[in-house]
PDB file of C-alpha atoms and ligand atoms in Angstrom:
ATOM      1  CA  MET W1246     110.535  71.698 105.025  1.00 56.00           C
ATOM      2  CA  SER W1247     111.761  72.402 108.522  1.00 72.00           C
ATOM      3  CA  ARG W1248     108.954  72.513 111.042  1.00 93.00           C
ATOM      4  CA  ASN W1249     110.550  75.298 113.029  1.00 94.00           C
ATOM      5  CA  SER W1250     111.413  78.621 111.466  1.00 94.00           C
ATOM      6  CA  ILE W1251     112.251  82.178 112.439  1.00 96.00           C
ATOM      7  CA  THR W1252     111.246  85.143 110.317  1.00 96.00           C
ATOM      8  CA  GLN W1253     110.700  88.866 110.367  1.00 97.00           C
ATOM      9  CA  ALA W1254     107.088  89.860 109.897  1.00 97.00           C
ATOM     10  CA  ILE W1255     104.504  92.618 110.258  1.00 97.00           C
ATOM     11  CA  VAL W1256     101.161  91.929 111.926  1.00 96.00           C
ATOM     12  CA  LEU W1257      98.476  92.660 109.308  1.00 96.00           C
ATOM     13  CA  LYS W1258      95.374  91.369 111.042  1.00 95.00           C
ATOM     14  CA  THR W1259      94.323  89.721 114.292  1.00 95.00           C
ATOM     15  CA  TYR W1260      91.190  87.778 115.165  1.00 95.00           C
ATOM     16  CA  ARG W1261      89.812  85.748 118.025  1.00 95.00           C
ATOM     17  CA  ILE W1262      89.905  81.950 118.063  1.00 94.00           C
ATOM     18  CA  GLY W1263      87.775  80.666 120.914  1.00 92.00           C
ATOM     19  CA  GLU W1264      88.065  82.473 124.252  1.00 91.00           C
ATOM     20  CA  ILE W1265      91.765  83.133 124.602  1.00 94.00           C
ATOM     21  CA  HIS W1266      93.617  82.232 121.423  1.00 96.00           C
ATOM     22  CA  LYS W1267      94.580  84.820 118.849  1.00 96.00           C
ATOM     23  CA  GLY W1268      94.709  84.288 115.113  1.00 96.00           C
ATOM     24  CA  VAL W1269      97.432  86.448 113.590  1.00 97.00           C
ATOM     25  CA  THR W1270      97.833  87.226 109.897  1.00 97.00           C
ATOM     26  CA  LEU W1271     101.459  88.060 109.187  1.00 97.00           C
ATOM     27  CA  LEU W1272     103.217  89.605 106.230  1.00 97.00           C
ATOM     28  CA  THR W1273     106.487  87.708 106.437  1.00 96.00           C
ATOM     29  CA  LYS W1274     109.707  88.807 104.801  1.00 94.00           C
ATOM     30  CA  ASN W1275     110.293  85.681 102.732  1.00 88.00           C
ATOM     31  CA  THR W1276     107.092  83.670 102.455  1.00 89.00           C
ATOM     32  CA  GLY W1277     104.399  86.320 102.102  1.00 92.00           C
ATOM     33  CA  ILE W1278     101.170  86.178 104.037  1.00 96.00           C
ATOM     34  CA  ILE W1279     100.604  83.406 106.555  1.00 95.00           C
ATOM     35  CA  ASN W1280      98.036  82.790 109.268  1.00 97.00           C
ATOM     36  CA  ALA W1281      99.341  81.618 112.619  1.00 97.00           C
ATOM     37  CA  ILE W1282      97.815  80.909 115.972  1.00 96.00           C
ATOM     38  CA  ALA W1283      99.130  82.508 119.158  1.00 96.00           C
ATOM     39  CA  HIS W1284      97.888  80.278 121.966  1.00 95.00           C
ATOM     40  CA  GLY W1285      96.525  82.170 124.940  1.00 92.00           C
ATOM     41  CA  ALA W1286      97.421  85.551 123.443  1.00 93.00           C
ATOM     42  CA  TRP W1287      94.195  87.220 124.613  1.00 91.00           C
ATOM     43  CA  LYS W1288      95.082  86.512 128.232  1.00 90.00           C
ATOM     44  CA  ILE W1289      96.110  89.687 130.039  1.00 87.00           C
ATOM     45  CA  LYS W1290      99.349  88.179 131.274  1.00 88.00           C
ATOM     46  CA  SER W1291     100.301  86.424 128.046  1.00 89.00           C
ATOM     47  CA  ARG W1292     103.768  87.242 126.753  1.00 88.00           C
ATOM     48  CA  LEU W1293     102.456  86.885 123.219  1.00 92.00           C
ATOM     49  CA  ARG W1294      99.680  89.432 123.758  1.00 90.00           C
ATOM     50  CA  ALA W1295     101.594  92.713 123.430  1.00 88.00           C
ATOM     51  CA  HIS W1296     103.896  91.499 120.683  1.00 92.00           C
ATOM     52  CA  THR W1297     101.019  90.386 118.438  1.00 92.00           C
ATOM     53  CA  GLN W1298      99.392  93.822 118.295  1.00 91.00           C
ATOM     54  CA  LEU W1299      98.273  95.118 114.952  1.00 92.00           C
ATOM     55  CA  PHE W1300     101.052  96.635 112.790  1.00 94.00           C
ATOM     56  CA  ASN W1301     103.889  95.550 115.083  1.00 94.00           C
ATOM     57  CA  TYR W1302     107.131  94.694 113.317  1.00 95.00           C
ATOM     58  CA  VAL W1303     108.303  91.461 114.883  1.00 96.00           C
ATOM     59  CA  ARG W1304     110.688  88.560 114.840  1.00 97.00           C
ATOM     60  CA  VAL W1305     108.498  85.500 115.069  1.00 97.00           C
ATOM     61  CA  TYR W1306     109.327  81.879 115.907  1.00 97.00           C
ATOM     62  CA  LEU W1307     106.975  79.516 114.115  1.00 96.00           C
ATOM     63  CA  TYR W1308     106.151  75.852 114.280  1.00 96.00           C
ATOM     64  CA  TYR W1309     104.514  74.332 111.203  1.00 95.00           C
ATOM     65  CA  ASN W1310     102.230  71.357 111.659  1.00 94.00           C
ATOM     66  CA  PRO W1311     102.245  69.501 108.319  1.00 92.00           C
ATOM     67  CA  VAL W1312      99.221  67.385 109.257  1.00 92.00           C
ATOM     68  CA  LYS W1313      96.996  70.331 110.126  1.00 90.00           C
ATOM     69  CA  GLN W1314      98.856  72.538 107.643  1.00 90.00           C
ATOM     70  CA  SER W1315      98.888  75.337 110.167  1.00 94.00           C
ATOM     71  CA  TYR W1316     101.411  77.599 111.897  1.00 96.00           C
ATOM     72  CA  LYS W1317     101.778  78.133 115.610  1.00 96.00           C
ATOM     73  CA  ILE W1318     103.644  81.079 117.126  1.00 96.00           C
ATOM     74  CA  THR W1319     106.013  79.602 119.687  1.00 95.00           C
ATOM     75  CA  ASP W1320     107.699  82.903 120.533  1.00 95.00           C
ATOM     76  CA  ILE W1321     107.744  86.464 119.296  1.00 95.00           C
ATOM     77  CA  GLU W1322     109.680  89.648 119.964  1.00 93.00           C
ATOM     78  CA  SER W1323     108.926  93.176 118.808  1.00 91.00           C
ATOM     79  CA  LEU W1324     111.491  94.891 116.623  1.00 91.00           C
ATOM     80  CA  ARG W1325     109.334  97.975 116.426  1.00 80.00           C
ATOM     81  CA  LEU W1326     106.117  98.730 118.236  1.00 74.00           C
ATOM     82  CA  CYS W1327     103.184 100.349 116.495  1.00 72.00           C
ATOM     83  CA  ASP W1328     102.571 102.881 119.295  1.00 73.00           C
ATOM     84  CA  MET W1329     103.449 105.957 117.217  1.00 70.00           C
ATOM     85  CA  ILE W1330     100.964 104.865 114.600  1.00 75.00           C
ATOM     86  CA  VAL W1331      98.030 104.013 116.819  1.00 74.00           C
ATOM     87  CA  LYS W1332      98.232 107.339 118.653  1.00 82.00           C
ATOM     88  CA  SER W1333      97.230 109.148 115.475  1.00 89.00           C
ATOM     89  CA  LEU W1334      93.847 108.372 113.955  1.00 90.00           C
ATOM     90  CA  LYS W1335      95.018 109.568 110.572  1.00 92.00           C
ATOM     91  CA  LYS W1336      98.171 107.456 110.517  1.00 93.00           C
ATOM     92  CA  TYR W1337      96.255 104.436 111.781  1.00 91.00           C
ATOM     93  CA  TYR W1338      93.757 104.914 108.980  1.00 93.00           C
ATOM     94  CA  ILE W1339      96.509 105.164 106.353  1.00 94.00           C
ATOM     95  CA  VAL W1340      98.201 102.004 107.599  1.00 94.00           C
ATOM     96  CA  SER W1341      94.820 100.232 107.604  1.00 94.00           C
ATOM     97  CA  ILE W1342      94.333 101.057 103.921  1.00 96.00           C
ATOM     98  CA  CYS W1343      97.832  99.760 103.098  1.00 96.00           C
ATOM     99  CA  ALA W1344      97.185  96.554 105.080  1.00 96.00           C
ATOM    100  CA  GLU W1345      93.874  95.979 103.294  1.00 96.00           C
ATOM    101  CA  ILE W1346      95.554  96.372  99.895  1.00 96.00           C
ATOM    102  CA  ILE W1347      98.321  93.949 100.878  1.00 97.00           C
ATOM    103  CA  LEU W1348      95.814  91.403 102.167  1.00 96.00           C
ATOM    104  CA  LYS W1349      93.555  91.658  99.124  1.00 95.00           C
ATOM    105  CA  SER W1350      96.476  91.377  96.711  1.00 93.00           C
ATOM    106  CA  PHE W1351      97.803  88.339  98.644  1.00 90.00           C
ATOM    107  CA  GLY W1352     100.930  90.186  99.651  1.00 82.00           C
ATOM    108  CA  GLY W1353     101.590  91.475  96.162  1.00 79.00           C
ATOM    109  CA  GLY W1354     101.829  88.012  94.616  1.00 80.00           C
ATOM    110  CA  GLU W1355     105.368  87.275  93.525  1.00 83.00           C
ATOM    111  CA  SER W1356     106.756  90.537  94.879  1.00 87.00           C
ATOM    112  CA  VAL W1357     106.586  89.470  98.515  1.00 90.00           C
ATOM    113  CA  LYS W1358     109.943  90.779  99.664  1.00 93.00           C
ATOM    114  CA  GLU W1359     109.492  94.177  98.013  1.00 95.00           C
ATOM    115  CA  MET W1360     106.025  94.459  99.521  1.00 96.00           C
ATOM    116  CA  PHE W1361     107.386  93.617 102.962  1.00 96.00           C
ATOM    117  CA  PHE W1362     110.038  96.340 102.750  1.00 96.00           C
ATOM    118  CA  LEU W1363     107.570  98.844 101.296  1.00 97.00           C
ATOM    119  CA  PHE W1364     105.144  98.337 104.169  1.00 96.00           C
ATOM    120  CA  LEU W1365     107.945  98.410 106.723  1.00 96.00           C
ATOM    121  CA  SER W1366     109.192 101.666 105.247  1.00 95.00           C
ATOM    122  CA  VAL W1367     105.661 103.133 105.414  1.00 96.00           C
ATOM    123  CA  LEU W1368     105.405 102.191 109.102  1.00 94.00           C
ATOM    124  CA  GLN W1369     108.854 103.525 109.965  1.00 93.00           C
ATOM    125  CA  THR W1370     108.348 106.806 108.126  1.00 94.00           C
ATOM    126  CA  LEU W1371     104.856 107.408 109.535  1.00 93.00           C
ATOM    127  CA  GLY W1372     106.305 106.873 112.988  1.00 90.00           C
ATOM    128  CA  ARG W1373     108.509 109.938 112.742  1.00 90.00           C
ATOM    129  CA  ILE W1374     106.543 112.493 110.719  1.00 92.00           C
ATOM    130  CA  CYS W1375     103.635 114.774 111.584  1.00 91.00           C
ATOM    131  CA  ASP W1376     100.044 114.114 110.521  1.00 92.00           C
ATOM    132  CA  ASP W1377     100.197 116.817 107.809  1.00 91.00           C
ATOM    133  CA  GLU W1378     102.788 114.868 105.832  1.00 93.00           C
ATOM    134  CA  ALA W1379     101.055 111.508 106.230  1.00 93.00           C
ATOM    135  CA  ASP W1380      99.006 111.808 103.028  1.00 94.00           C
ATOM    136  CA  PHE W1381     102.198 111.856 100.973  1.00 96.00           C
ATOM    137  CA  ILE W1382     103.121 108.487 102.421  1.00 97.00           C
ATOM    138  CA  LEU W1383      99.764 107.076 101.349  1.00 97.00           C
ATOM    139  CA  ILE W1384     100.284 108.371  97.795  1.00 97.00           C
ATOM    140  CA  GLN W1385     103.787 106.867  97.807  1.00 98.00           C
ATOM    141  CA  PHE W1386     102.410 103.529  98.966  1.00 98.00           C
ATOM    142  CA  PHE W1387      99.734 103.554  96.243  1.00 98.00           C
ATOM    143  CA  TRP W1388     102.229 104.393  93.516  1.00 98.00           C
ATOM    144  CA  ARG W1389     104.916 101.970  94.685  1.00 97.00           C
ATOM    145  CA  PHE W1390     102.343  99.200  95.055  1.00 97.00           C
ATOM    146  CA  LEU W1391     101.433  99.681  91.364  1.00 97.00           C
ATOM    147  CA  LEU W1392     105.129  99.738  90.475  1.00 96.00           C
ATOM    148  CA  ILE W1393     105.999  96.581  92.421  1.00 95.00           C
ATOM    149  CA  THR W1394     103.037  94.579  91.124  1.00 94.00           C
ATOM    150  CA  GLY W1395     103.664  95.585  87.511  1.00 94.00           C
ATOM    151  CA  HIS W1396     100.577  97.813  87.235  1.00 94.00           C
ATOM    152  CA  ARG W1397     102.282 101.195  87.051  1.00 95.00           C
ATOM    153  CA  PRO W1398     100.263 103.241  84.539  1.00 94.00           C
ATOM    154  CA  ASP W1399     102.077 104.674  81.541  1.00 91.00           C
ATOM    155  CA  PHE W1400     102.326 108.479  81.250  1.00 89.00           C
ATOM    156  CA  THR W1401     103.424 108.434  77.648  1.00 91.00           C
ATOM    157  CA  HIS W1402     100.619 106.658  75.800  1.00 93.00           C
ATOM    158  CA  CYS W1403      96.832 106.582  76.112  1.00 94.00           C
ATOM    159  CA  HIS W1404      95.705 103.324  77.700  1.00 94.00           C
ATOM    160  CA  HIS W1405      92.693 103.240  75.388  1.00 93.00           C
ATOM    161  CA  CYS W1406      93.820 104.302  71.889  1.00 94.00           C
ATOM    162  CA  GLY W1407      97.617 104.203  72.255  1.00 93.00           C
ATOM    163  CA  THR W1408      98.215 107.749  71.056  1.00 92.00           C
ATOM    164  CA  SER W1409     101.050 109.766  72.649  1.00 92.00           C
ATOM    165  CA  LEU W1410      99.996 111.647  75.752  1.00 90.00           C
ATOM    166  CA  PRO W1411     101.047 115.301  76.083  1.00 85.00           C
ATOM    167  CA  THR W1412     103.595 116.154  78.765  1.00 78.00           C
ATOM    168  CA  THR W1413     101.923 119.349  79.920  1.00 76.00           C
ATOM    169  CA  SER W1414      98.216 118.647  80.340  1.00 77.00           C
ATOM    170  CA  GLY W1415      95.503 116.506  78.809  1.00 81.00           C
ATOM    171  CA  ILE W1416      96.066 113.320  80.774  1.00 93.00           C
ATOM    172  CA  TYR W1417      92.913 111.822  82.283  1.00 94.00           C
ATOM    173  CA  SER W1418      91.904 109.033  84.592  1.00 94.00           C
ATOM    174  CA  ILE W1419      88.606 107.173  84.262  1.00 94.00           C
ATOM    175  CA  LYS W1420      87.236 104.951  87.009  1.00 91.00           C
ATOM    176  CA  GLY W1421      87.553 101.291  86.028  1.00 91.00           C
ATOM    177  CA  ILE W1422      90.462 101.816  83.623  1.00 91.00           C
ATOM    178  CA  PRO W1423      93.909 100.895  85.048  1.00 93.00           C
ATOM    179  CA  GLY W1424      95.776 103.525  83.028  1.00 93.00           C
ATOM    180  CA  PHE W1425      95.628 107.110  81.772  1.00 94.00           C
ATOM    181  CA  VAL W1426      93.755 108.269  78.667  1.00 95.00           C
ATOM    182  CA  CYS W1427      93.959 111.136  76.202  1.00 94.00           C
ATOM    183  CA  THR W1428      91.555 114.048  75.617  1.00 93.00           C
ATOM    184  CA  SER W1429      89.771 112.178  72.799  1.00 93.00           C
ATOM    185  CA  CYS W1430      89.176 109.077  74.936  1.00 93.00           C
ATOM    186  CA  LYS W1431      88.035 110.822  78.078  1.00 92.00           C
ATOM    187  CA  HIS W1432      84.366 110.889  78.925  1.00 88.00           C
ATOM    188  CA  PRO W1433      82.248 112.798  81.465  1.00 89.00           C
ATOM    189  CA  GLY W1434      83.467 112.063  84.979  1.00 89.00           C
ATOM    190  CA  ALA W1435      87.108 111.705  83.924  1.00 94.00           C
ATOM    191  CA  ILE W1436      89.619 113.306  86.294  1.00 95.00           C
ATOM    192  CA  GLN W1437      92.370 115.443  84.814  1.00 93.00           C
ATOM    193  CA  LEU W1438      95.942 115.104  86.016  1.00 93.00           C
ATOM    194  CA  ASN W1439      98.244 118.081  85.692  1.00 91.00           C
ATOM    195  CA  SER W1440     101.945 118.032  84.876  1.00 90.00           C
ATOM    196  CA  GLY W1441     102.849 118.780  88.514  1.00 92.00           C
ATOM    197  CA  MET W1442     101.270 115.515  89.665  1.00 94.00           C
ATOM    198  CA  ILE W1443     103.006 113.499  86.962  1.00 93.00           C
ATOM    199  CA  LYS W1444     106.371 115.131  87.725  1.00 93.00           C
ATOM    200  CA  TYR W1445     105.872 114.469  91.431  1.00 96.00           C
ATOM    201  CA  LEU W1446     105.318 110.730  90.836  1.00 95.00           C
ATOM    202  CA  GLU W1447     108.186 110.449  88.358  1.00 94.00           C
ATOM    203  CA  ASN W1448     110.626 112.366  90.567  1.00 95.00           C
ATOM    204  CA  THR W1449     109.874 110.403  93.718  1.00 97.00           C
ATOM    205  CA  GLU W1450     109.284 106.826  92.578  1.00 95.00           C
ATOM    206  CA  GLN W1451     112.932 105.730  92.802  1.00 94.00           C
ATOM    207  CA  LEU W1452     113.722 107.529  96.054  1.00 96.00           C
ATOM    208  CA  PRO W1453     113.562 106.015  99.518  1.00 95.00           C
ATOM    209  CA  ILE W1454     110.165 106.957 100.970  1.00 95.00           C
ATOM    210  CA  THR W1455     111.701 109.272 103.578  1.00 94.00           C
ATOM    211  CA  GLN W1456     113.478 111.264 100.874  1.00 95.00           C
ATOM    212  CA  SER W1457     110.322 111.495  98.753  1.00 95.00           C
ATOM    213  CA  LEU W1458     109.000 113.860 101.429  1.00 95.00           C
ATOM    214  CA  CYS W1459     111.364 116.538 100.071  1.00 95.00           C
ATOM    215  CA  TYR W1460     108.940 116.880  97.146  1.00 95.00           C
ATOM    216  CA  LYS W1461     105.572 118.477  97.761  1.00 92.00           C
ATOM    217  CA  ILE W1462     102.460 119.140  95.725  1.00 94.00           C
ATOM    218  CA  ALA W1463      99.404 121.320  96.379  1.00 93.00           C
ATOM    219  CA  LYS W1464      96.658 120.017  98.647  1.00 93.00           C
ATOM    220  CA  GLU W1465      94.170 119.756  95.756  1.00 94.00           C
ATOM    221  CA  SER W1466      96.688 117.724  93.720  1.00 95.00           C
ATOM    222  CA  GLU W1467      97.235 115.458  96.719  1.00 95.00           C
ATOM    223  CA  THR W1468      93.482 114.792  96.937  1.00 94.00           C
ATOM    224  CA  ILE W1469      93.244 114.031  93.217  1.00 95.00           C
ATOM    225  CA  LEU W1470      96.219 111.661  93.277  1.00 96.00           C
ATOM    226  CA  LYS W1471      94.802 109.758  96.246  1.00 95.00           C
ATOM    227  CA  GLU W1472      91.466 109.369  94.477  1.00 94.00           C
ATOM    228  CA  VAL W1473      92.944 108.412  91.105  1.00 96.00           C
ATOM    229  CA  LEU W1474      95.573 105.975  92.393  1.00 97.00           C
ATOM    230  CA  SER W1475      93.254 104.230  94.845  1.00 95.00           C
ATOM    231  CA  ALA W1476      90.710 103.748  92.035  1.00 94.00           C
ATOM    232  CA  ILE W1477      93.415 102.220  89.801  1.00 96.00           C
ATOM    233  CA  ILE W1478      94.431  99.860  92.606  1.00 96.00           C
ATOM    234  CA  GLU W1479      90.805  98.800  93.107  1.00 95.00           C
ATOM    235  CA  THR W1480      90.609  98.026  89.394  1.00 95.00           C
ATOM    236  CA  CYS W1481      93.877  96.065  89.478  1.00 93.00           C
ATOM    237  CA  ILE W1482      93.006  93.966  92.520  1.00 93.00           C
ATOM    238  CA  GLU W1483      89.421  93.637  91.277  1.00 92.00           C
ATOM    239  CA  THR W1484      87.800  94.444  94.580  1.00 91.00           C
ATOM    240  CA  PRO W1485      86.678  97.612  96.377  1.00 91.00           C
ATOM    241  CA  LEU W1486      88.645  98.803  99.389  1.00 91.00           C
ATOM    242  CA  GLN W1487      86.377  98.900 102.412  1.00 89.00           C
ATOM    243  CA  SER W1488      88.628 101.048 104.603  1.00 85.00           C
ATOM    244  CA  LEU W1489      88.735 103.641 101.846  1.00 81.00           C
ATOM    245  CA  LYS W1490      84.975 103.780 101.409  1.00 75.00           C
ATOM    246  CA  GLN W1491      84.203 104.131 105.072  1.00 66.00           C
ATOM    247  CA  GLN W1492      86.485 106.947 106.065  1.00 59.00           C
ATOM    248  CA  PHE W1493      88.083 108.514 103.016  1.00 51.00           C
ATOM    249  CA  LYS W1494      86.378 111.885 103.355  1.00 51.00           C
ATOM    250  CA  GLU W1495      86.608 112.026 107.094  1.00 53.00           C
ATOM    251  CA  TYR W1496      90.323 111.566 107.683  1.00 49.00           C
ATOM    252  CA  VAL W1497      92.263 111.735 104.468  1.00 46.00           C
TER     253      VAL W1497
HETATM  254 ZN1  LIG S2041      93.115 107.895  73.671  1.00 91.62          ZN
END
């Protein structure tokens, strides 16, 4: 393996190492998630400082030390800054949820490249839409994440008993079950999905994210889809999402 490499990446997380060094967790285009150190990046005058900001889309020059098994950022340039995102609390929150899901699913496992382009598309689209449309992007991320990782729930058969699900109504989601169930299998606390929500997901899942914004659903349906899909993701990745718990009601 070559010790020097250049790759496109998105900054998923940053942390402090000692006084002035910055640890940077990157979602890279080809190799998934890696941790790298940016020496001196907390210094005010450091060139690396601005380019290693959270959610920046960058071209990064890496040096791999095979003895320490660690990456060092030797240079970095921003391909897209995150300034449009961080100016909006809502958009920042949405991107934080996406980043947490990517981190906790280890970059989507084998689907690294698709995950990279999905997250990039989320960042680019959020950068040019208003706050009111931002929730649709979160729903699209949730759904596409399930699709990419092979966890997309089936609309046609009950996850529990296997019976055919109706196309009009009578499709339910139960917390802890990574699929939809029928009327007979539902129990108290189940959330009902209507045909509009199902149609929305089916009609948009193959479109580029920007074009998916042409389809809209009612505010109440939006809220239900966010709740249902995030719960399915938590079940699939087998861990609760902290960013969701803390601020779900407040901002989304
Ligand atoms: Zn059933």
